[in-house]
């Protein structure tokens, strides 16, 4: 047992252990930096040195707020975080929502559904989402819920006020989370 303490207490052996650890860390860090430089060069070679913006500019040239979206299809992911989006689409066609330990609020009050059946696939695990839709939208909920809930807080419109030319179907899976559908 004494040899064990002598072996690890000898400073010469400790030096070589530290050298191996430092070399390993430097190899890992150098590999990551080279990989980042290579992918950056490939991006510039493919796209040039352009500046990209996720949000379109208005006619006056001013950039819109970061929470507005003008896309017809959504693809929202919130993992350990959250977000809010106001969807401005004249032809909304559905999309995907994924929330894991996070939340997402989507406001469709300034949108119109595309004709036919449109689908939103929503997956929430320890997370949640809220959809605020116009009161005349025809919404069908088909979500599997395990230790979670989906709540439809909308008032039921009359048949004359309901839009029967298009339908929004919400499908997906909720576990230990929830979803709300509201209209104001």
Short mmCIF file of C-alpha atoms in Angstrom, two decimals:
data_model
loop_
_atom_site.label_atom_id
_atom_site.label_comp_id
_atom_site.label_asym_id
_atom_site.label_seq_id
_atom_site.Cartn_x
_atom_site.Cartn_y
_atom_site.Cartn_z
CA UNK A 1 0.00 0.00 0.00
CA UNK A 2 2.94 2.33 0.62
CA UNK A 3 4.06 2.12 -3.02
CA UNK A 4 0.68 3.55 -4.11
CA UNK A 5 1.16 6.75 -2.08
CA UNK A 6 4.81 7.04 -3.18
CA UNK A 7 3.89 6.61 -6.88
CA UNK A 8 1.28 9.38 -6.88
CA UNK A 9 3.20 11.69 -4.55
CA UNK A 10 6.26 11.68 -6.80
CA UNK A 11 6.21 15.07 -8.60
CA UNK A 12 7.85 13.63 -11.69
CA UNK A 13 4.87 11.38 -12.38
CA UNK A 14 2.43 14.19 -11.67
CA UNK A 15 4.21 16.33 -14.26
CA UNK A 16 3.59 13.77 -17.03
CA UNK A 17 -0.08 13.39 -16.05
CA UNK A 18 -0.53 17.15 -16.33
CA UNK A 19 1.28 17.24 -19.68
CA UNK A 20 -1.05 14.58 -21.09
CA UNK A 21 -4.13 16.46 -19.82
CA UNK A 22 -2.95 19.80 -21.27
CA UNK A 23 -2.14 18.22 -24.64
CA UNK A 24 -5.58 16.57 -24.75
CA UNK A 25 -7.40 19.80 -23.94
CA UNK A 26 -5.39 21.72 -26.54
CA UNK A 27 -6.21 19.11 -29.19
CA UNK A 28 -9.91 19.36 -28.40
CA UNK A 29 -9.94 23.16 -28.46
CA UNK A 30 -7.85 23.39 -31.63
CA UNK A 31 -10.15 20.92 -33.41
CA UNK A 32 -13.23 23.00 -32.51
CA UNK A 33 -11.61 26.24 -33.69
CA UNK A 34 -10.49 24.74 -37.01
CA UNK A 35 -13.94 23.29 -37.56
CA UNK A 36 -15.54 26.70 -36.98
CA UNK A 37 -13.13 28.40 -39.39
CA UNK A 38 -13.72 25.77 -42.07
CA UNK A 39 -17.50 26.02 -41.87
CA UNK A 40 -17.27 29.83 -41.95
CA UNK A 41 -15.18 29.72 -45.13
CA UNK A 42 -17.59 27.29 -46.74
CA UNK A 43 -20.50 29.58 -45.84
CA UNK A 44 -18.76 32.59 -47.37
CA UNK A 45 -17.81 30.61 -50.47
CA UNK A 46 -21.41 29.50 -50.97
CA UNK A 47 -23.30 32.67 -49.98
CA UNK A 48 -20.67 35.38 -50.26
CA UNK A 49 -20.27 38.02 -47.59
CA UNK A 50 -23.97 38.90 -47.36
CA UNK A 51 -25.84 40.13 -44.35
CA UNK A 52 -28.92 38.05 -43.64
CA UNK A 53 -32.00 39.15 -41.72
CA UNK A 54 -34.66 36.80 -40.41
CA UNK A 55 -37.26 39.55 -40.53
CA UNK A 56 -38.30 41.26 -43.75
CA UNK A 57 -38.08 45.01 -44.06
CA UNK A 58 -41.11 47.14 -44.67
CA UNK A 59 -41.52 49.40 -47.72
CA UNK A 60 -40.01 52.34 -45.84
CA UNK A 61 -36.88 50.25 -45.17
CA UNK A 62 -37.39 49.95 -41.43
CA UNK A 63 -36.88 46.52 -39.97
CA UNK A 64 -39.90 45.01 -38.23
CA UNK A 65 -39.93 43.86 -34.62
CA UNK A 66 -38.25 40.55 -33.81
CA UNK A 67 -41.44 38.85 -32.70
CA UNK A 68 -43.38 39.40 -35.93
CA UNK A 69 -43.50 36.67 -38.55
CA UNK A 70 -44.72 36.94 -42.12
CA UNK A 71 -44.29 33.28 -43.02
CA UNK A 72 -47.14 31.04 -44.14
CA UNK A 73 -45.67 28.01 -42.33
CA UNK A 74 -44.32 28.18 -38.77
CA UNK A 75 -41.50 26.15 -37.24
CA UNK A 76 -41.09 27.20 -33.62
CA UNK A 77 -38.82 25.50 -31.07
CA UNK A 78 -38.46 26.53 -27.41
CA UNK A 79 -36.09 24.47 -25.26
CA UNK A 80 -35.43 25.82 -21.76
CA UNK A 81 -36.75 29.16 -22.98
CA UNK A 82 -39.70 30.83 -24.54
CA UNK A 83 -40.93 33.22 -27.11
CA UNK A 84 -43.81 35.17 -28.56
CA UNK A 85 -44.69 35.52 -32.22
CA UNK A 86 -47.33 37.57 -33.98
CA UNK A 87 -48.13 35.82 -37.23
CA UNK A 88 -49.10 38.12 -40.13
CA UNK A 89 -50.05 35.69 -42.87
CA UNK A 90 -52.78 36.04 -45.46
CA UNK A 91 -52.43 32.35 -46.33
CA UNK A 92 -51.47 30.44 -43.16
CA UNK A 93 -50.77 26.75 -43.87
CA UNK A 94 -49.78 25.28 -40.48
CA UNK A 95 -46.43 24.14 -39.14
CA UNK A 96 -44.67 22.71 -36.10
CA UNK A 97 -44.33 23.78 -32.46
CA UNK A 98 -41.89 22.05 -30.09
CA UNK A 99 -41.57 23.11 -26.45
CA UNK A 100 -39.34 21.27 -24.00
CA UNK A 101 -39.07 22.91 -20.57
CA UNK A 102 -40.14 26.11 -22.31
CA UNK A 103 -43.11 27.97 -23.70
CA UNK A 104 -44.35 29.60 -26.88
CA UNK A 105 -47.14 32.13 -27.46
CA UNK A 106 -48.38 32.49 -31.03
CA UNK A 107 -50.85 35.21 -32.00
CA UNK A 108 -52.80 34.54 -35.21
CA UNK A 109 -55.29 37.41 -34.86
CA UNK A 110 -53.87 39.15 -37.94
CA UNK A 111 -53.78 35.97 -40.05
CA UNK A 112 -56.10 34.12 -42.37
CA UNK A 113 -56.17 30.38 -42.91
CA UNK A 114 -55.47 29.00 -46.35
CA UNK A 115 -58.45 27.19 -47.90
CA UNK A 116 -58.75 23.55 -46.94
CA UNK A 117 -57.42 21.72 -43.91
CA UNK A 118 -54.23 23.09 -42.34
CA UNK A 119 -52.32 21.32 -39.57
CA UNK A 120 -50.15 22.38 -36.64
CA UNK A 121 -48.09 19.59 -35.08
CA UNK A 122 -47.44 20.52 -31.42
CA UNK A 123 -45.10 18.55 -29.14
CA UNK A 124 -44.67 19.66 -25.52
CA UNK A 125 -42.64 17.92 -22.85
CA UNK A 126 -42.60 19.82 -19.54
CA UNK A 127 -43.52 22.87 -21.61
CA UNK A 128 -46.50 24.67 -23.02
CA UNK A 129 -47.90 26.78 -25.81
CA UNK A 130 -50.72 29.24 -26.34
CA UNK A 131 -52.44 29.89 -29.65
CA UNK A 132 -54.55 33.03 -29.94
CA UNK A 133 -56.74 32.60 -33.01
CA UNK A 134 -59.51 34.72 -34.54
CA UNK A 135 -62.95 33.73 -33.22
CA UNK A 136 -64.26 32.70 -36.66
CA UNK A 137 -61.56 30.05 -37.24
CA UNK A 138 -62.73 26.44 -37.33
CA UNK A 139 -60.29 24.63 -35.00
CA UNK A 140 -60.17 20.88 -34.32
CA UNK A 141 -57.97 19.51 -31.53
CA UNK A 142 -56.48 16.02 -31.84
CA UNK A 143 -53.66 15.97 -29.27
CA UNK A 144 -52.56 13.05 -27.08
CA UNK A 145 -52.06 14.21 -23.51
CA UNK A 146 -50.19 12.30 -20.79
CA UNK A 147 -50.10 14.09 -17.42
CA UNK A 148 -50.87 17.31 -19.27
CA UNK A 149 -53.84 19.17 -20.68
CA UNK A 150 -55.14 21.01 -23.70
CA UNK A 151 -57.64 23.78 -22.97
CA UNK A 152 -59.88 25.43 -25.52
CA UNK A 153 -60.81 28.79 -23.98
CA UNK A 154 -62.59 30.17 -27.05
CA UNK A 155 -66.24 31.10 -27.09
CA UNK A 156 -68.17 29.03 -29.61
CA UNK A 157 -69.19 31.22 -32.58
CA UNK A 158 -72.51 30.79 -34.32
CA UNK A 159 -72.57 28.72 -37.50
CA UNK A 160 -73.06 31.87 -39.57
CA UNK A 161 -69.90 33.45 -38.12
CA UNK A 162 -67.73 30.31 -38.46
CA UNK A 163 -65.48 29.96 -41.52
CA UNK A 164 -66.32 26.57 -43.04
CA UNK A 165 -64.01 26.90 -46.07
CA UNK A 166 -60.90 26.20 -44.00
CA UNK A 167 -60.05 24.26 -40.86
CA UNK A 168 -57.06 24.24 -38.51
CA UNK A 169 -56.28 20.81 -37.04
CA UNK A 170 -53.95 20.75 -34.05
CA UNK A 171 -52.26 17.37 -33.60
CA UNK A 172 -49.38 16.25 -31.45
CA UNK A 173 -48.33 15.10 -28.03
CA UNK A 174 -48.25 16.74 -24.60
CA UNK A 175 -46.51 15.20 -21.60
CA UNK A 176 -46.29 17.06 -18.27
CA UNK A 177 -47.19 20.23 -20.13
CA UNK A 178 -50.11 21.97 -21.71
CA UNK A 179 -51.60 23.96 -24.48
CA UNK A 180 -54.18 26.74 -24.63
CA UNK A 181 -56.29 27.93 -27.51
CA UNK A 182 -57.81 31.37 -26.99
CA UNK A 183 -59.56 34.07 -28.97
CA UNK A 184 -60.25 37.68 -28.06
#
